[in-house]
PDB file of C-alpha atoms and ligand atoms in Angstrom:
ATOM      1  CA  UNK A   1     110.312  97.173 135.715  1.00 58.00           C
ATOM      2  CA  UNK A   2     107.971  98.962 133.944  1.00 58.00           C
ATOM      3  CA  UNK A   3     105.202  96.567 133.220  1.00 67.00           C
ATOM      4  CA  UNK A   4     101.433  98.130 131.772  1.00 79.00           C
ATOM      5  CA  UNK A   5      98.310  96.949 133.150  1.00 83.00           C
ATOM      6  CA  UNK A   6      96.447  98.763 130.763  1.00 78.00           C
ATOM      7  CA  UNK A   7      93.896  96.595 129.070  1.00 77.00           C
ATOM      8  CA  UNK A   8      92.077  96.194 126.037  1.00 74.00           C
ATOM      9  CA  UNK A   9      88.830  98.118 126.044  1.00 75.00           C
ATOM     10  CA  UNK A  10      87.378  94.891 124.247  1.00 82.00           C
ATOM     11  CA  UNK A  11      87.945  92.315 127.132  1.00 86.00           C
ATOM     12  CA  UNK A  12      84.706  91.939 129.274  1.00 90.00           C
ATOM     13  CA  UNK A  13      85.277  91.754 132.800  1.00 93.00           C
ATOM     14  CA  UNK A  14      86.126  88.146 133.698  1.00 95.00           C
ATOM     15  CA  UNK A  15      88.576  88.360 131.034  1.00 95.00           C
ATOM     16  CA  UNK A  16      90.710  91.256 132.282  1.00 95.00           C
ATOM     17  CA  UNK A  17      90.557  89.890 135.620  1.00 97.00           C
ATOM     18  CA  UNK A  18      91.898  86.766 134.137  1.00 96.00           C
ATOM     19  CA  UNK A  19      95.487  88.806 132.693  1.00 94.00           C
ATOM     20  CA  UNK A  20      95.502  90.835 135.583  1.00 96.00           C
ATOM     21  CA  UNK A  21      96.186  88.384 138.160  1.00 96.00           C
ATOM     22  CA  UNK A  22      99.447  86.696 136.947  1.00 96.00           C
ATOM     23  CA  UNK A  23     100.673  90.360 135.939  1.00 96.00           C
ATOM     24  CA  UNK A  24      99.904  91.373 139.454  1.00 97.00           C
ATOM     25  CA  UNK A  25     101.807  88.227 140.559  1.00 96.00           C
ATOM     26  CA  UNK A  26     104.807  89.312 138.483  1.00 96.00           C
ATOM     27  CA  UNK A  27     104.812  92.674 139.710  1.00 96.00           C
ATOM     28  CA  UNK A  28     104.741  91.335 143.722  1.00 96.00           C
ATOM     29  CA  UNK A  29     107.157  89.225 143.154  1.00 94.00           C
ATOM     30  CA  UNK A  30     110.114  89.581 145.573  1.00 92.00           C
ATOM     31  CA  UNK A  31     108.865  92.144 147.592  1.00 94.00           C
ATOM     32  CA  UNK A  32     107.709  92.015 150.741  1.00 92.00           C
ATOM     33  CA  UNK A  33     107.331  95.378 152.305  1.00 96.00           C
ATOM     34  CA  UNK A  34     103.578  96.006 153.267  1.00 97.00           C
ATOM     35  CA  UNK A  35     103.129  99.512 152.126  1.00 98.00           C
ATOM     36  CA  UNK A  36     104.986  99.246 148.786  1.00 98.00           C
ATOM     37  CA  UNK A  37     103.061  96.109 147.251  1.00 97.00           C
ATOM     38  CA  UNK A  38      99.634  97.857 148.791  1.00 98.00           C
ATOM     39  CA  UNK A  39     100.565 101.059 146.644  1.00 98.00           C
ATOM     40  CA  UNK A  40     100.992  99.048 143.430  1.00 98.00           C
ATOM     41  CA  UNK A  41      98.332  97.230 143.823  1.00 98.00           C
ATOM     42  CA  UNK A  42      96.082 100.104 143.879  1.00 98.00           C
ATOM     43  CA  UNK A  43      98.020 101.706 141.398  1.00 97.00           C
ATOM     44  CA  UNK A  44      97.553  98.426 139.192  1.00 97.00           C
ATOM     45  CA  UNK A  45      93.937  98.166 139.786  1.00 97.00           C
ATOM     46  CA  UNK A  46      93.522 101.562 139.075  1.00 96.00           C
ATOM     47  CA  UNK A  47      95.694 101.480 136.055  1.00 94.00           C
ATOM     48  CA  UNK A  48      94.148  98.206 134.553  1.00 94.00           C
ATOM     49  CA  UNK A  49      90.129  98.472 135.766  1.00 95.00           C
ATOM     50  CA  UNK A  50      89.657 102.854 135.900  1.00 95.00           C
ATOM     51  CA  UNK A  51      88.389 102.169 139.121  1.00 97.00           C
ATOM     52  CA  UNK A  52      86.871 105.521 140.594  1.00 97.00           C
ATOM     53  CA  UNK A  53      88.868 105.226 144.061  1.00 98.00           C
ATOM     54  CA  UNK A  54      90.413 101.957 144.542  1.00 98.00           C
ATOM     55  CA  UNK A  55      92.871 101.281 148.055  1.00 98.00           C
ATOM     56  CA  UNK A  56      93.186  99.827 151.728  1.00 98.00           C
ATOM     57  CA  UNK A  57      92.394 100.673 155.355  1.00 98.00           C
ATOM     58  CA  UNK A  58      94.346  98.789 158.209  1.00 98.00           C
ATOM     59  CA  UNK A  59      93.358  97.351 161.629  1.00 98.00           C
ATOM     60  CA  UNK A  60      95.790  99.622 163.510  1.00 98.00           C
ATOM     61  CA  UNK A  61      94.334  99.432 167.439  1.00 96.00           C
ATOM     62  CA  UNK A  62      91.164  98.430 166.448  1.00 95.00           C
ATOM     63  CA  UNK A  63      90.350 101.159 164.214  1.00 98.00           C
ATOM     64  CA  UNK A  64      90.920 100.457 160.304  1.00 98.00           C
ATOM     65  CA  UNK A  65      92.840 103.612 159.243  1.00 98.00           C
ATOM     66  CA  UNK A  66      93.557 104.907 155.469  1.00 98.00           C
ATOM     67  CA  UNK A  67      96.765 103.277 153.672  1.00 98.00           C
ATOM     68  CA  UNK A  68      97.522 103.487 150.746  1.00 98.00           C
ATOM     69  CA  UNK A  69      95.025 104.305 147.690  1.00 98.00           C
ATOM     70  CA  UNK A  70      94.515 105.177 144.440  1.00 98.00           C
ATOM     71  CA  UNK A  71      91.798 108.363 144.104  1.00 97.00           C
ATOM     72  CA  UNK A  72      90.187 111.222 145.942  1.00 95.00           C
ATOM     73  CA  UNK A  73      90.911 112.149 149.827  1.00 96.00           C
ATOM     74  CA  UNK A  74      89.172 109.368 152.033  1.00 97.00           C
ATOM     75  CA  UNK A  75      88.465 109.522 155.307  1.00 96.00           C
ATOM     76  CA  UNK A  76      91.133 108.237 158.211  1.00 98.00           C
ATOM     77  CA  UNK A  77      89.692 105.746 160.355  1.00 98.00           C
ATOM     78  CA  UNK A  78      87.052 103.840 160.283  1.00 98.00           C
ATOM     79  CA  UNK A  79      85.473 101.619 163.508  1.00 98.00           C
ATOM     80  CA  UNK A  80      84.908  98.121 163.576  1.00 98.00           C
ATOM     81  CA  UNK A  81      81.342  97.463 162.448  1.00 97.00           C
ATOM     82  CA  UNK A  82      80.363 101.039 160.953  1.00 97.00           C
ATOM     83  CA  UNK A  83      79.855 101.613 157.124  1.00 98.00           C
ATOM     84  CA  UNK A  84      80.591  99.449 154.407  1.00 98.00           C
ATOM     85  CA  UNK A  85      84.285  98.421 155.187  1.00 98.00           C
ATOM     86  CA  UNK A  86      84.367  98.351 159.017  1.00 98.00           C
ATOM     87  CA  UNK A  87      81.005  96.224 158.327  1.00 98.00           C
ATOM     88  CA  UNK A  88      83.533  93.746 156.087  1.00 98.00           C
ATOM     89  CA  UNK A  89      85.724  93.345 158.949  1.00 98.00           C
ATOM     90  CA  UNK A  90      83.414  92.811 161.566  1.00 98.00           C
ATOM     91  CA  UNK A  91      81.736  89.955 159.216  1.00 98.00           C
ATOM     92  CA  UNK A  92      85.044  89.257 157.778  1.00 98.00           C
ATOM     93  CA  UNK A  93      83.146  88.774 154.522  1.00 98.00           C
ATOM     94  CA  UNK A  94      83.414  90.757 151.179  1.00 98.00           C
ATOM     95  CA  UNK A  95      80.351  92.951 150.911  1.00 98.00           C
ATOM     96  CA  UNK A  96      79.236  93.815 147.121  1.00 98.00           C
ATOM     97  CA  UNK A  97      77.280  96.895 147.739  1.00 98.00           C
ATOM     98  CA  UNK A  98      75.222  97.814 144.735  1.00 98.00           C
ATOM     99  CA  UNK A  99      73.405 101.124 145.687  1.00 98.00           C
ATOM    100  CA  UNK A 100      75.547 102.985 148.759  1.00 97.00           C
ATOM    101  CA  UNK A 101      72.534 105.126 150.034  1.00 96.00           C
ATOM    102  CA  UNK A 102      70.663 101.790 150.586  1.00 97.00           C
ATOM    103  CA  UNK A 103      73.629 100.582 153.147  1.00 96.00           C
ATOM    104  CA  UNK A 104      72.842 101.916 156.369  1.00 93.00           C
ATOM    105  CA  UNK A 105      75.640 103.639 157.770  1.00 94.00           C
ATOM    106  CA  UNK A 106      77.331 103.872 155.204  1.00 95.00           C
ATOM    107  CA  UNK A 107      80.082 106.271 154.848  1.00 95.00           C
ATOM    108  CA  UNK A 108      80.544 108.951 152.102  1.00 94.00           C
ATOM    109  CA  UNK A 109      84.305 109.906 151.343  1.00 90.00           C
ATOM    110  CA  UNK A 110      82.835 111.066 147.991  1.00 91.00           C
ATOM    111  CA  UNK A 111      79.810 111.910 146.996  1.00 92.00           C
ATOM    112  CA  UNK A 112      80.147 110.610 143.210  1.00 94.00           C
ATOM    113  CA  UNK A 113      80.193 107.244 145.324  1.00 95.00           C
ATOM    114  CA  UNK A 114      77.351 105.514 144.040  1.00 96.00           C
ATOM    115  CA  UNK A 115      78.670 101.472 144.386  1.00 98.00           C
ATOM    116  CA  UNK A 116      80.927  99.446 146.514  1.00 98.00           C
ATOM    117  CA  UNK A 117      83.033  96.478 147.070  1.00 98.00           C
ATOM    118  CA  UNK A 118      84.765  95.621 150.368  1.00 98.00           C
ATOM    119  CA  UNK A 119      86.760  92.280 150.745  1.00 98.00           C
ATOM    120  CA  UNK A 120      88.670  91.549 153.421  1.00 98.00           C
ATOM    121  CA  UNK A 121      92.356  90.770 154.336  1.00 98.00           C
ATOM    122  CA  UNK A 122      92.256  88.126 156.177  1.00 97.00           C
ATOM    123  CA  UNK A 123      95.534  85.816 157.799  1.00 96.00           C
ATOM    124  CA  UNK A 124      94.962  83.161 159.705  1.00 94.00           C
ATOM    125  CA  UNK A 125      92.397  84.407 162.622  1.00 93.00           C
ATOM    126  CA  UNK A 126      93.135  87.873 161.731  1.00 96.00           C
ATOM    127  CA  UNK A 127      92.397  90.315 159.836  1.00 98.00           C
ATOM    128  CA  UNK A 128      94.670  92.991 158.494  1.00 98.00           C
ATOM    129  CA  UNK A 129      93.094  95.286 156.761  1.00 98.00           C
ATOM    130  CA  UNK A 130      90.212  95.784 153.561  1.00 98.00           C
ATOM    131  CA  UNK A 131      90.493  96.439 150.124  1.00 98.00           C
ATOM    132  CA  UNK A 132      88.369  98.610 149.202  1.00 98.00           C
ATOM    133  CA  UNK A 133      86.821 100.043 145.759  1.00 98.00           C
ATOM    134  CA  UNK A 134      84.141 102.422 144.627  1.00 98.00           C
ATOM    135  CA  UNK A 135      82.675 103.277 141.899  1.00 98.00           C
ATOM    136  CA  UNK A 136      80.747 106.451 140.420  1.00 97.00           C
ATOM    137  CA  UNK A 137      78.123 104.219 138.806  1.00 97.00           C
ATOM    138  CA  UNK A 138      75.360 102.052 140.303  1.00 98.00           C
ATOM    139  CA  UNK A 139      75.628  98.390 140.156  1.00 98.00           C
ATOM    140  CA  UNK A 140      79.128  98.166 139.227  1.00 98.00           C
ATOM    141  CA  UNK A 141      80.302  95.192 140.906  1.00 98.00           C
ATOM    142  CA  UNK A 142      79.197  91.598 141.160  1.00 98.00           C
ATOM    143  CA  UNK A 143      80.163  88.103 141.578  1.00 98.00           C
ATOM    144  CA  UNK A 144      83.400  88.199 139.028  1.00 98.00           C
ATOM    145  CA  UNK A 145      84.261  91.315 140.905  1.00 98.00           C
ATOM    146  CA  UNK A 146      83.947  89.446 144.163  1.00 98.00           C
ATOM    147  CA  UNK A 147      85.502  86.426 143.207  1.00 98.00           C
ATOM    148  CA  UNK A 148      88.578  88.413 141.392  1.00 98.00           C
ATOM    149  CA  UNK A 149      88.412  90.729 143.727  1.00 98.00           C
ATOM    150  CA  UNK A 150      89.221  87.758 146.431  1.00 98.00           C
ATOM    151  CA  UNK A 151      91.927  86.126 144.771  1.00 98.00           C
ATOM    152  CA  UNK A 152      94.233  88.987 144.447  1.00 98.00           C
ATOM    153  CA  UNK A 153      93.517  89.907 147.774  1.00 98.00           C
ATOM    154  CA  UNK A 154      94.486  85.921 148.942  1.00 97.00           C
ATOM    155  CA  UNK A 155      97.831  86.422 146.240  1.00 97.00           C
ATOM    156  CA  UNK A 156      98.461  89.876 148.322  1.00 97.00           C
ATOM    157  CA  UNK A 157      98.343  87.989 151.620  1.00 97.00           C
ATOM    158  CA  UNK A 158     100.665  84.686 150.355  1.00 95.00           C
ATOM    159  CA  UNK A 159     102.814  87.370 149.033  1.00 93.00           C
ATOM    160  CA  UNK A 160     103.343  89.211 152.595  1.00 94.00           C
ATOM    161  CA  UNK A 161     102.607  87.171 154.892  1.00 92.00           C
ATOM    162  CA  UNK A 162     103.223  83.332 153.797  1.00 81.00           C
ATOM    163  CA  UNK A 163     106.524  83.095 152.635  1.00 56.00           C
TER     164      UNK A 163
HETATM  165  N1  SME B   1      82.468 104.072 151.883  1.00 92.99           N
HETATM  166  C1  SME B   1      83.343 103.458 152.855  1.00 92.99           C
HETATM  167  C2  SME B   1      84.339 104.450 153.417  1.00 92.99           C
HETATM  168  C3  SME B   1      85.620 104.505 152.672  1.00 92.99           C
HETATM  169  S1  SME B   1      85.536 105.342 151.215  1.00 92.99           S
HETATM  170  O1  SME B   1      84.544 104.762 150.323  1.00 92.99           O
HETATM  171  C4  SME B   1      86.994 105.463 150.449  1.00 92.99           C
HETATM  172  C5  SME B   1      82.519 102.844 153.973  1.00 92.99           C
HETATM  173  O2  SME B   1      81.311 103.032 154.046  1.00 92.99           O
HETATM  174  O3  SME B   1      83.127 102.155 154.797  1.00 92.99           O
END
């Protein structure tokens, strides 16, 4: 298995979302251990997007804490409700963020940070966790991010926790 996600540099966005998903399906496929198809996917996001810090926190005891990720050192935990991706839980909503130092408590891992996208993981009533991704310019992400964004995070879920 040795599959590239790299992309060419001519596809706009909507596009490489488009051959990223059913790659990312490929790659899932069979596995179901939490950890390892979180690390790819980062690692695939990463790999296919250049995503400045791409990777997920998880509801452990009410706290989300750091799992794996693709970039810089992040911070650990994170409590329900404060910056951008306990915010995203507590609303269990994706948040498109489009100038961090306008979101009010948000929280700076890095302080290239300049944009942000938080969706989710949500099963059932629950939710496990957030995907979350930053980037070092304003105004990176939008609605194709969001909507993308959602799907793999809804393929992630079916592919751990539905079958
Ligand atoms: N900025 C996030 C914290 C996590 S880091 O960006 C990796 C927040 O405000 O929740």
């Amino acid at each position: 298995m040795e599959p590239s996600f790299i992309q060419s540099p001519t596809l706009g966005k909507a596009e490489r979302y488009r051959a990223f998903l059913p790659q990312l399906a490929a790659l899932l496929e069979g596995e179901t251990d939490l950890i390892a198809c979180l690390a790819n996917t980062c690692a695939a996001l990463r790999e296919a997007f250049g995503f400045f810090w791409a990777g997920f926190y998880l509801v452990k005891n009410d706290e989300l804490v750091l799992g794996p990720f693709q970039g810089s050192v992040a911070c650990y935990r994170i409590k329900k409700g404060r910056g951008v991706c306990g915010t995203a839980w507590a609303e269990r909503r994706t948040l498109v963020v489009p100038d961090v130092d306008q979101f009010p408590g948000h929280i700076a891992c890095s302080s290239l940070s300049r944009s942000e996208i938080v969706v989710p993981m949500i099963v059932g009533n629950e939710v496990k966790g957030v995907l979350d991704i930053d980037s070092d310019c304003l105004n990176a992400f939008d609605e194709t991010d969001r909507e993308a964004l959602e799907k793999i995070v809804t393929l992630l879920m079916q592919t751990l926790y539905q079958k």
